[in-house]
Every structure is written in C-alpha cells, then in structure tokens.
Short mmCIF file of C-alpha atoms in Angstrom, two decimals:
data_model
loop_
_atom_site.label_atom_id
_atom_site.label_comp_id
_atom_site.label_asym_id
_atom_site.label_seq_id
_atom_site.Cartn_x
_atom_site.Cartn_y
_atom_site.Cartn_z
CA MET A 1 29.40 -41.08 -12.94
CA PRO A 2 25.72 -42.10 -12.86
CA SER A 3 22.96 -40.13 -14.54
CA PHE A 4 19.54 -39.70 -12.94
CA ARG A 5 16.38 -37.65 -12.88
CA PHE A 6 14.28 -36.35 -10.03
CA LEU A 7 11.13 -34.32 -9.48
CA HIS A 8 11.32 -31.23 -7.28
CA ALA A 9 7.98 -30.24 -5.77
CA ALA A 10 6.95 -28.00 -2.88
CA ASP A 11 3.91 -26.50 -1.17
CA LEU A 12 1.35 -29.25 -1.73
CA HIS A 13 -0.95 -27.69 0.91
CA LEU A 14 -2.99 -30.88 0.82
CA ASP A 15 -6.70 -30.29 1.58
CA SER A 16 -6.24 -26.52 1.91
CA PRO A 17 -9.57 -25.27 3.39
CA LEU A 18 -10.15 -22.55 0.73
CA ARG A 19 -12.47 -20.51 2.93
CA GLY A 20 -15.21 -18.38 1.39
CA LEU A 21 -16.16 -20.64 -1.50
CA ASP A 22 -19.52 -21.52 0.03
CA ALA A 23 -20.61 -17.87 -0.04
CA ASP A 24 -21.09 -18.12 -3.83
CA LEU A 25 -23.62 -20.80 -4.68
CA SER A 26 -22.37 -20.85 -8.27
CA ALA A 27 -18.86 -21.90 -7.16
CA PRO A 28 -17.86 -25.52 -7.88
CA ALA A 29 -16.63 -25.78 -4.30
CA ALA A 30 -16.16 -29.56 -4.21
CA ARG A 31 -14.00 -29.56 -7.36
CA ILE A 32 -11.87 -26.69 -6.16
CA ARG A 33 -11.37 -28.17 -2.68
CA GLY A 34 -10.40 -31.52 -4.20
CA ALA A 35 -7.89 -29.94 -6.55
CA SER A 36 -4.88 -30.30 -4.23
CA ARG A 37 -5.37 -34.08 -4.04
CA GLU A 38 -5.80 -34.33 -7.80
CA ALA A 39 -2.62 -32.30 -8.34
CA LEU A 40 -0.75 -34.66 -6.00
CA ALA A 41 -2.09 -37.61 -8.01
CA ALA A 42 -0.82 -35.88 -11.17
CA LEU A 43 2.62 -35.51 -9.55
CA VAL A 44 2.68 -39.25 -8.85
CA ASP A 45 1.62 -40.01 -12.44
CA VAL A 46 4.41 -37.84 -13.85
CA ALA A 47 7.00 -39.43 -11.56
CA LEU A 48 5.91 -42.92 -12.64
CA GLY A 49 5.57 -42.00 -16.31
CA GLU A 50 8.98 -40.30 -16.47
CA LYS A 51 10.55 -43.10 -14.41
CA VAL A 52 12.32 -40.63 -12.15
CA ASP A 53 14.76 -41.97 -9.58
CA PHE A 54 13.48 -39.96 -6.62
CA VAL A 55 11.16 -37.12 -5.62
CA VAL A 56 12.01 -34.24 -3.27
CA ILE A 57 9.35 -32.08 -1.58
CA ALA A 58 10.57 -28.82 -0.07
CA GLY A 59 7.99 -28.32 2.65
CA ASP A 60 4.32 -27.53 3.31
CA LEU A 61 2.87 -30.95 2.57
CA TYR A 62 -0.20 -29.97 4.59
CA ASP A 63 -2.01 -26.73 5.33
CA GLY A 64 -1.88 -25.98 9.03
CA ASP A 65 -3.05 -27.80 12.14
CA TRP A 66 -5.39 -30.39 10.66
CA SER A 67 -6.79 -33.12 12.92
CA ASP A 68 -8.48 -35.13 10.14
CA PHE A 69 -6.20 -38.09 9.46
CA ARG A 70 -7.86 -38.72 6.12
CA THR A 71 -5.69 -35.89 4.81
CA GLY A 72 -2.57 -37.67 6.02
CA GLN A 73 -3.80 -40.99 4.70
CA ALA A 74 -4.26 -39.44 1.27
CA LEU A 75 -0.61 -38.32 1.30
CA VAL A 76 0.64 -41.70 2.51
CA ALA A 77 -1.34 -43.51 -0.20
CA SER A 78 0.18 -41.27 -2.90
CA LEU A 79 3.74 -41.65 -1.59
CA ALA A 80 3.28 -45.40 -1.29
CA LYS A 81 2.57 -45.61 -5.05
CA LEU A 82 5.98 -44.08 -5.60
CA THR A 83 7.92 -46.15 -3.09
CA ARG A 84 6.36 -49.40 -4.33
CA ALA A 85 7.72 -48.51 -7.75
CA GLY A 86 11.20 -48.03 -6.28
CA ILE A 87 11.07 -44.22 -6.32
CA ARG A 88 12.45 -42.73 -3.10
CA VAL A 89 10.79 -39.67 -1.59
CA VAL A 90 12.65 -37.18 0.61
CA ALA A 91 10.86 -34.22 2.16
CA ILE A 92 11.20 -31.51 4.77
CA ARG A 93 8.54 -29.89 6.93
CA GLY A 94 7.65 -26.28 6.16
CA ASN A 95 6.00 -23.64 8.29
CA HIS A 96 2.50 -25.09 7.73
CA ASP A 97 3.68 -28.64 8.48
CA ALA A 98 5.22 -27.49 11.76
CA GLU A 99 1.69 -26.64 12.96
CA SER A 100 0.23 -30.00 11.93
CA GLN A 101 -0.56 -32.80 14.33
CA ILE A 102 -0.76 -35.07 11.29
CA THR A 103 2.88 -34.39 10.38
CA ARG A 104 4.07 -35.28 13.84
CA ASP A 105 2.08 -38.49 14.27
CA LEU A 106 1.70 -40.05 10.83
CA ARG A 107 4.01 -42.86 9.74
CA LEU A 108 5.28 -42.52 6.18
CA PRO A 109 5.79 -45.60 3.99
CA ASP A 110 9.22 -47.26 3.79
CA GLY A 111 11.25 -45.39 1.20
CA ALA A 112 9.83 -42.00 2.18
CA THR A 113 11.88 -39.85 4.54
CA LEU A 114 11.17 -36.63 6.44
CA LEU A 115 14.46 -34.95 7.36
CA SER A 116 15.17 -33.90 10.94
CA THR A 117 13.85 -30.79 12.67
CA ARG A 118 16.71 -30.70 15.20
CA ARG A 119 19.61 -30.02 12.86
CA PRO A 120 20.49 -30.30 9.16
CA GLU A 121 20.45 -33.94 8.13
CA SER A 122 22.19 -35.61 5.17
CA LEU A 123 20.92 -38.69 3.37
CA VAL A 124 23.04 -40.56 0.82
CA LEU A 125 21.45 -42.38 -2.10
CA GLU A 126 24.49 -44.46 -3.03
CA GLU A 127 22.96 -46.03 -6.14
CA HIS A 128 22.64 -42.56 -7.69
CA GLY A 129 25.74 -40.92 -6.25
CA VAL A 130 23.58 -38.30 -4.53
CA VAL A 131 23.60 -36.80 -1.07
CA LEU A 132 20.52 -34.83 0.04
CA HIS A 133 20.85 -32.20 2.76
CA GLY A 134 17.98 -30.49 4.57
CA GLN A 135 16.32 -29.45 7.78
CA SER A 136 12.61 -29.42 8.61
CA PHE A 137 10.89 -26.61 10.48
CA ALA A 138 10.36 -27.44 14.14
CA SER A 139 8.02 -24.48 14.58
CA ARG A 140 6.07 -22.19 12.28
CA ASP A 141 8.10 -19.04 12.81
CA VAL A 142 11.61 -20.02 11.81
CA THR A 143 13.34 -16.66 11.38
CA ASP A 144 16.94 -17.88 11.65
CA ASN A 145 19.16 -18.41 8.64
CA ILE A 146 19.19 -22.20 9.02
CA ALA A 147 21.00 -22.72 5.71
CA MET A 148 24.15 -21.33 7.37
CA ASN A 149 24.40 -24.59 9.32
CA TYR A 150 24.00 -26.95 6.35
CA PRO A 151 27.09 -29.18 6.07
CA ALA A 152 29.87 -28.74 3.53
CA PRO A 153 29.34 -30.50 0.20
CA ARG A 154 30.61 -34.05 -0.05
CA PRO A 155 33.25 -34.51 -2.76
CA GLY A 156 32.46 -36.92 -5.56
CA LEU A 157 28.69 -36.82 -4.96
CA PHE A 158 25.90 -34.70 -6.37
CA ASN A 159 24.92 -32.40 -3.49
CA LEU A 160 21.24 -31.51 -3.38
CA ALA A 161 19.73 -29.35 -0.62
CA LEU A 162 16.12 -28.93 0.46
CA LEU A 163 15.24 -25.61 2.08
CA HIS A 164 11.91 -23.98 2.95
CA THR A 165 12.68 -20.28 2.76
CA ALA A 166 11.61 -16.85 1.59
CA ALA A 167 15.25 -16.24 0.58
CA THR A 168 15.66 -12.47 0.36
CA GLY A 169 11.87 -12.00 0.65
CA ARG A 170 8.99 -12.17 -1.77
CA PRO A 171 5.69 -10.18 -1.73
CA GLY A 172 2.89 -12.01 0.04
CA HIS A 173 5.14 -14.47 1.85
CA ALA A 174 6.42 -14.36 5.42
CA SER A 175 10.19 -14.05 5.74
CA TYR A 176 10.93 -17.55 7.02
CA ALA A 177 14.50 -18.96 7.07
CA PRO A 178 15.93 -15.86 5.33
CA CYS A 179 19.11 -16.17 3.27
CA THR A 180 20.75 -14.60 0.25
CA VAL A 181 21.33 -16.01 -3.21
CA GLU A 182 25.05 -15.32 -2.83
CA GLN A 183 25.18 -17.34 0.38
CA LEU A 184 23.49 -20.35 -1.23
CA ALA A 185 25.68 -20.15 -4.32
CA ARG A 186 28.88 -20.03 -2.22
CA HIS A 187 27.89 -23.10 -0.22
CA GLY A 188 29.06 -25.39 -2.98
CA TYR A 189 25.93 -27.50 -3.57
CA ASP A 190 24.86 -28.49 -7.09
CA TYR A 191 21.10 -27.89 -6.69
CA TRP A 192 19.04 -26.01 -4.11
CA ALA A 193 15.45 -27.33 -4.02
CA LEU A 194 13.55 -24.46 -2.41
CA GLY A 195 9.96 -24.19 -1.20
CA HIS A 196 7.59 -21.64 0.38
CA ILE A 197 7.23 -19.24 -2.58
CA HIS A 198 4.20 -20.20 -4.66
CA THR A 199 5.40 -18.73 -7.95
CA ARG A 200 7.89 -20.71 -10.01
CA GLU A 201 11.27 -19.02 -10.18
CA GLU A 202 14.68 -20.08 -11.41
CA VAL A 203 16.64 -17.90 -9.01
CA LEU A 204 20.05 -18.94 -10.35
CA ARG A 205 21.38 -21.45 -12.85
CA ASP A 206 24.98 -21.85 -11.71
CA PRO A 207 24.41 -23.48 -9.34
CA TRP A 208 20.73 -24.18 -9.82
CA ILE A 209 18.53 -22.54 -7.18
CA VAL A 210 14.86 -23.14 -7.92
CA PHE A 211 11.42 -22.43 -6.50
CA PRO A 212 9.05 -24.81 -8.37
CA GLY A 213 5.95 -22.99 -7.09
CA ASN A 214 3.02 -24.81 -5.55
CA LEU A 215 1.33 -27.81 -7.20
CA GLN A 216 -2.09 -26.19 -7.30
CA GLY A 217 -3.20 -22.56 -7.09
CA ARG A 218 -5.55 -21.94 -4.16
CA HIS A 219 -7.05 -18.53 -4.99
CA ILE A 220 -7.01 -15.74 -7.55
CA ASN A 221 -3.67 -14.40 -6.29
CA GLU A 222 -2.09 -17.72 -7.29
CA ALA A 223 -3.03 -17.47 -10.95
CA GLY A 224 -1.46 -19.28 -13.86
CA ALA A 225 0.04 -22.71 -14.45
CA LYS A 226 1.30 -24.56 -11.37
CA GLY A 227 3.35 -27.72 -10.98
CA ALA A 228 6.81 -29.16 -10.27
CA SER A 229 10.28 -29.20 -11.83
CA LEU A 230 11.74 -32.26 -13.60
CA VAL A 231 15.53 -32.22 -13.23
CA THR A 232 17.97 -34.25 -15.35
CA VAL A 233 21.54 -34.82 -14.13
CA ARG A 234 24.37 -36.27 -16.20
CA ASP A 235 27.91 -36.70 -14.96
CA ASN A 236 27.06 -34.81 -11.78
CA ARG A 237 25.88 -31.76 -13.71
CA VAL A 238 22.34 -30.45 -14.13
CA VAL A 239 21.59 -30.50 -17.85
CA ALA A 240 17.86 -29.70 -17.80
CA VAL A 241 15.23 -28.24 -15.44
CA GLU A 242 11.77 -28.50 -16.99
CA HIS A 243 8.44 -27.32 -15.62
CA ARG A 244 5.71 -29.94 -15.50
CA THR A 245 2.21 -28.50 -15.21
CA LEU A 246 0.11 -30.39 -12.63
CA ASP A 247 -2.74 -28.10 -11.60
CA VAL A 248 -6.31 -29.20 -12.29
CA VAL A 249 -7.98 -25.84 -11.51
CA ARG A 250 -6.51 -22.82 -13.29
CA TRP A 251 -6.99 -19.48 -11.56
CA GLN A 252 -6.79 -16.67 -14.07
CA ARG A 253 -7.22 -12.89 -14.23
CA ILE A 254 -8.62 -11.69 -17.56
CA VAL A 255 -8.42 -7.99 -18.32
CA VAL A 256 -10.70 -6.98 -21.20
CA ASP A 257 -9.96 -3.60 -22.76
CA CYS A 258 -13.33 -2.07 -23.59
CA SER A 259 -11.91 1.14 -25.04
CA GLY A 260 -14.11 2.38 -27.86
CA ALA A 261 -16.74 -0.33 -27.47
CA ALA A 262 -19.94 1.22 -28.84
CA ASP A 263 -22.38 -0.72 -26.65
CA GLU A 264 -22.77 -3.64 -24.27
CA GLU A 265 -22.94 -6.13 -27.14
CA ALA A 266 -19.48 -5.03 -28.31
CA VAL A 267 -18.15 -5.46 -24.75
CA LEU A 268 -19.64 -8.96 -24.47
CA ASN A 269 -18.03 -9.94 -27.79
CA ARG A 270 -14.64 -8.92 -26.43
CA VAL A 271 -15.26 -10.92 -23.26
CA LEU A 272 -16.21 -13.89 -25.43
CA ARG A 273 -12.90 -13.72 -27.32
CA ALA A 274 -10.88 -13.38 -24.12
CA MET A 275 -12.68 -16.34 -22.55
CA GLY A 276 -11.97 -18.47 -25.60
CA GLU A 277 -8.26 -17.68 -25.40
CA ALA A 278 -8.17 -18.47 -21.66
CA ALA A 279 -9.99 -21.77 -22.18
CA GLY A 280 -7.53 -22.78 -24.86
CA ALA A 281 -4.57 -22.03 -22.61
CA ALA A 282 -6.15 -23.98 -19.74
CA GLU A 283 -6.26 -27.18 -21.86
CA GLY A 284 -9.40 -28.61 -20.32
CA ARG A 285 -8.80 -27.56 -16.72
CA LEU A 286 -11.51 -25.87 -14.67
CA LEU A 287 -11.10 -22.11 -15.10
CA ALA A 288 -11.63 -19.98 -12.01
CA LEU A 289 -11.70 -16.46 -13.39
CA ARG A 290 -11.68 -12.86 -12.30
CA LEU A 291 -12.83 -10.57 -15.10
CA GLU A 292 -11.76 -6.95 -15.19
CA LEU A 293 -13.36 -4.62 -17.70
CA SER A 294 -11.44 -1.40 -18.28
CA GLY A 295 -11.22 1.61 -20.55
CA PRO A 296 -13.58 4.34 -21.84
CA THR A 297 -16.74 2.98 -23.43
CA ALA A 298 -20.24 4.14 -24.29
CA ALA A 299 -21.47 1.00 -22.48
CA HIS A 300 -20.21 2.25 -19.09
CA ALA A 301 -23.64 3.31 -17.80
CA THR A 302 -25.27 0.02 -18.84
CA LEU A 303 -22.52 -2.04 -17.25
CA SER A 304 -22.53 -0.03 -14.03
CA ARG A 305 -26.28 0.36 -13.54
CA ASN A 306 -26.81 -3.10 -12.00
CA ARG A 307 -23.65 -5.05 -11.35
CA ALA A 308 -25.44 -8.28 -10.49
CA ASP A 309 -27.22 -8.18 -13.85
CA THR A 310 -23.92 -7.43 -15.58
CA LEU A 311 -22.32 -10.48 -13.96
CA GLY A 312 -25.22 -12.59 -15.21
CA ARG A 313 -24.82 -11.31 -18.75
CA LEU A 314 -21.07 -11.90 -18.66
CA ARG A 315 -21.57 -15.48 -17.52
CA ALA A 316 -24.10 -16.04 -20.28
CA ALA A 317 -21.67 -14.67 -22.85
CA ALA A 318 -18.88 -16.89 -21.52
CA LEU A 319 -21.04 -19.97 -22.16
CA GLU A 320 -20.58 -19.39 -25.87
CA ALA A 321 -16.85 -20.03 -25.49
CA VAL A 322 -16.58 -22.43 -22.54
CA ALA A 323 -18.80 -25.24 -21.30
CA GLU A 324 -20.67 -24.41 -18.10
CA GLU A 325 -18.89 -27.09 -16.07
CA ASP A 326 -15.46 -25.82 -17.17
CA PHE A 327 -15.45 -22.30 -15.73
CA TRP A 328 -16.48 -20.22 -12.77
CA ILE A 329 -16.35 -16.42 -12.67
CA GLU A 330 -14.99 -15.71 -9.20
CA GLY A 331 -15.51 -11.99 -9.49
CA VAL A 332 -15.91 -9.04 -11.84
CA ARG A 333 -14.13 -5.69 -11.54
CA LEU A 334 -15.73 -2.88 -13.51
CA ASN A 335 -13.08 -0.27 -14.16
CA THR A 336 -14.65 1.20 -17.25
CA ARG A 337 -15.44 4.91 -17.57
CA PRO A 338 -17.61 7.06 -19.83
CA ALA A 339 -16.39 7.44 -23.38
CA ALA A 340 -17.04 11.18 -23.60
CA PRO A 341 -15.26 13.79 -21.45
CA ALA A 342 -17.28 16.15 -19.31
CA LEU A 343 -18.55 19.25 -21.04
CA ALA A 344 -18.26 22.60 -19.32
CA ARG A 345 -21.72 23.67 -18.21
CA ASN A 346 -23.11 26.27 -15.84
CA ASP A 347 -26.34 24.59 -14.80
CA ALA A 348 -27.11 22.44 -11.74
CA VAL A 349 -25.63 19.35 -13.35
CA GLY A 350 -22.38 21.17 -14.04
CA ARG A 351 -22.19 22.35 -10.43
CA LEU A 352 -22.81 18.79 -9.22
CA LEU A 353 -20.05 17.45 -11.44
CA ASP A 354 -17.65 20.13 -10.23
CA ALA A 355 -18.51 19.27 -6.63
CA LEU A 356 -17.96 15.57 -7.16
CA ALA A 357 -14.56 16.25 -8.71
CA ALA A 358 -13.41 18.65 -5.97
CA PRO A 359 -10.59 17.54 -3.61
CA GLN A 360 -12.89 18.05 -0.65
CA ALA A 361 -15.71 16.08 -2.26
CA THR A 362 -15.78 13.57 0.59
CA GLU A 363 -17.12 16.38 2.80
CA LEU A 364 -20.09 17.51 0.69
CA PRO A 365 -22.53 18.95 3.28
CA ASP A 366 -25.58 18.82 0.97
CA LEU A 367 -24.95 15.18 0.14
CA ALA A 368 -24.60 14.30 3.83
CA ASP A 369 -27.85 16.04 4.70
CA TYR A 370 -29.68 14.32 1.88
CA ALA A 371 -28.37 10.88 2.89
CA ARG A 372 -29.36 11.46 6.52
CA GLN A 373 -32.88 12.44 5.50
CA LEU A 374 -33.25 9.27 3.42
CA LEU A 375 -31.98 7.01 6.20
CA ASP A 376 -34.20 8.66 8.81
CA ARG A 377 -37.36 7.90 6.81
CA ALA A 378 -37.08 4.19 7.68
CA PRO A 379 -36.43 3.37 11.35
CA GLY A 380 -33.59 0.90 11.76
CA LEU A 381 -32.39 1.25 8.16
CA ARG A 382 -29.03 2.72 9.15
CA GLU A 383 -28.33 -0.23 11.49
CA ALA A 384 -29.51 -2.74 8.90
CA LEU A 385 -27.21 -1.35 6.22
CA GLY A 386 -24.21 -1.22 8.52
CA PRO A 387 -21.40 1.34 8.82
CA ASP A 388 -19.66 0.34 5.54
CA HIS A 389 -22.67 0.97 3.31
CA PRO A 390 -22.10 4.00 1.01
CA ALA A 391 -25.38 5.63 2.10
CA VAL A 392 -24.32 5.49 5.77
CA GLN A 393 -20.84 6.75 4.90
CA ALA A 394 -22.40 9.61 2.93
CA ALA A 395 -24.60 10.54 5.90
CA GLU A 396 -21.46 10.68 8.03
CA GLY A 397 -19.72 12.88 5.46
CA GLN A 398 -17.13 10.18 4.79
CA LEU A 399 -18.15 8.73 1.43
CA GLY A 400 -15.09 7.15 -0.18
CA PRO A 401 -13.61 8.70 -3.32
CA GLU A 402 -14.28 5.56 -5.36
CA TRP A 403 -18.04 5.99 -4.86
CA LEU A 404 -17.87 9.65 -5.85
CA ALA A 405 -15.90 8.74 -8.98
CA ARG A 406 -18.50 6.10 -9.80
CA ALA A 407 -21.32 8.62 -9.38
CA ARG A 408 -19.56 11.16 -11.57
CA ASP A 409 -18.91 8.56 -14.29
CA LEU A 410 -22.53 7.46 -14.20
CA ILE A 411 -23.77 11.03 -14.60
CA LEU A 412 -21.35 11.56 -17.50
CA ALA A 413 -22.49 8.34 -19.15
CA ARG A 414 -26.14 9.36 -18.86
CA LEU A 415 -25.32 12.76 -20.36
CA ALA A 416 -23.51 11.05 -23.22
CA GLU A 417 -26.58 8.92 -23.84
CA GLY A 418 -28.62 12.11 -24.19
#
C-alpha cells in the first residue's frame, strides 16, 4: 500500500477586510490586511518544502461577497505554484465562499478541484490510493446535516472527507452543517478534514477528525499560533498529524498581574517582562497585542487618572523589549484596583464611599442633580457628548456600575496616597 503526505488547511479568508483598523493611526493596517495572503504563501512554501502529495482546503477560501478579482487571482497564482509542482489541490466551498461572486466565476488551474455544491462528490487519486469525499456549500446558511449523505467508504482505499461544519457547535461560530462526532466516526472514513472553526482541535484520533484552525488570525479573539496540519499516512493508516505554524501576524492577549506593585515603574517593569516573553514566542512575527493589567496595586490611581497617557507609557515601555515595527498594542484593559481596603469613616468621604457601594448606587439622586447642573452650563454639551457618555448617563440616573466602581477605586487610591 502506498504511503503519502498531505496538508489539511481551512478558512483562508483571503483578503478579509478587517474593519476598524483605520480608526487607530498607530495600527500597521497594511501589514495586517496583507497577512492572509502572506499566510497563504507560507502554506505553499510548506507544501513545496515538505514535498506533500496533495493539499486539501476545507472551505472559506474567501471572505464574503467580494467583487475584486485581484483577490481571486492571488488565490489562483498560489494554487498554480502547487499544481505546477505536481501537487494536487482539492477544496470545498464554505459559508463565506457561497456568498462570493469570485468563487462562482473564477477558473482554477488544472490540478485544482472544487467539489460539487449539488451533492457529495468523490474524487479518486489513484496514484496515492486515496479517495476524497466532500460537498461544497451552495448557500451561506447550510443548516442540514449534509455529512449524512456522504457515500460509504471505498474498500482498499484511504477515505478522506472534507466537511465545512460547526459539528456539535462551538462558541462564536454559526451552527452550519451540524453533525456529531459519533456520526462521523461511524461513517467509516480514515480522516475527516474539517473547516469553519478557527481554533485548532483534534476532535478524535480514531478515526482522525481534525479542525486545523484558520491560517491567519484576523482579530484579538483569534489569538495564538495559526496554521495547517501536515498528515502522514503509511499503509492506509494515519501515523502523524503535525501542526505547521503559518501566521505572519500573531494576535495575543497579555495579562499582567500587578498585585503588590509599589508604583507605576514597577508595573511598567512587569509589562516589559511580559512583552519580552510574548515577542520570543512570536519568533519574529508582528505582535498585535491586547494588554490587561489586573490586581491590587498602589499604582492604580496613576494608571487610571489618564488612560491615554497610560497607553503611551505602556507603548514606550514595550519598546525596550520589542522593536517598534514588530508590535502594535491594539488595546489596554485596566482592571487594577487600589491596594488598600477602604477604612471605616464617618465623614463626607465615608458617606460617599458607602453610597457608591450601595446596591441602588445607579440611582443616586445627588449625583444626577450634580451632573445635570454641569451639563446645563454649556448649551449643546449633552448632545455633543451623546447618550452613552457617563456624564449624560449620570444625569439620567443610569450611570453604569462599572463607572461607579471606577470612581470608588479612584477615591480609595487617592486616600491611600494620603
């Protein structure tokens, strides 16, 4: 029986629009938007370097209804590098591809095949003793269990299935082409190449049922290493499934525990260490970071007083660990709190603290009156600030509890400072 290797990829989302990047002038928008193409180029390089026999792509080659054919041309050019080297490519359309005019109209190079949308289709690669089964999405909202109609396995061949599915459901992903792990395992195939879920997951190993994750993270909720799976088959049995990292931009959440930090300098030193560790793990990739500072610290008041200034100081500290062109701080979450607990006191400050901590604190009448008086001093200020501004919410008696907690923590921090 022949031995062979293949790459299993999914969710390329080529030229994903990545909305919102332009709002932050510090964002390296061009590099981030070009990351999906660079990750695809990395996939091609791995396929050529490893001399794989074929590549399977389990859906979502594109990212919605794009009319710019340069996106499609970029995909064709990449696939053509593979087919010219004798590496077959077999893919299915996912929910995003079903929306795309490009997918419907673009001709793929010889040696690259998109499986049918009408019914499950089987393609035999005789030279490898492989039969590939799969069905593309004809529309975005495929809510039927299409895997139920996949054909029976063919004896004597390695049976590999491509399926774009949420399986039993995963947080953050629509429940397309639902199915169960037990159903897929009973079907009798040797390997299920799944797509749609953007986090790598080896769902089962006997038989192998795998989500490789997407090639390139697109936002902070797709953090960590991304790539494809390299699969080795000997004597019709899977002997290895190895992750190959292909992303060129690494989204990462960094939580810095500031507990006990005596001052802002101590906090910045902890950020510096965390940034250094993240940069080492990224191995030269662009880091797109969200920093979260947490824990009780004497630096809480300084950090909270002006958040824009804090962000600037954090970026400056990060430059000691990472070159400016190699990172971008996408956002900062300040979840620190004062180091010292509140002291019982009977004066006006104590009464204010008690009021802020009360369950009905969102309905403080004195605070609402004070906010209304401030807003009324400047005609048009209320409209300019908008209904979501905390001062307007306070005037309406609906200030959110997070703002009250922030005010209480700031008062406590100031008291701790003396």
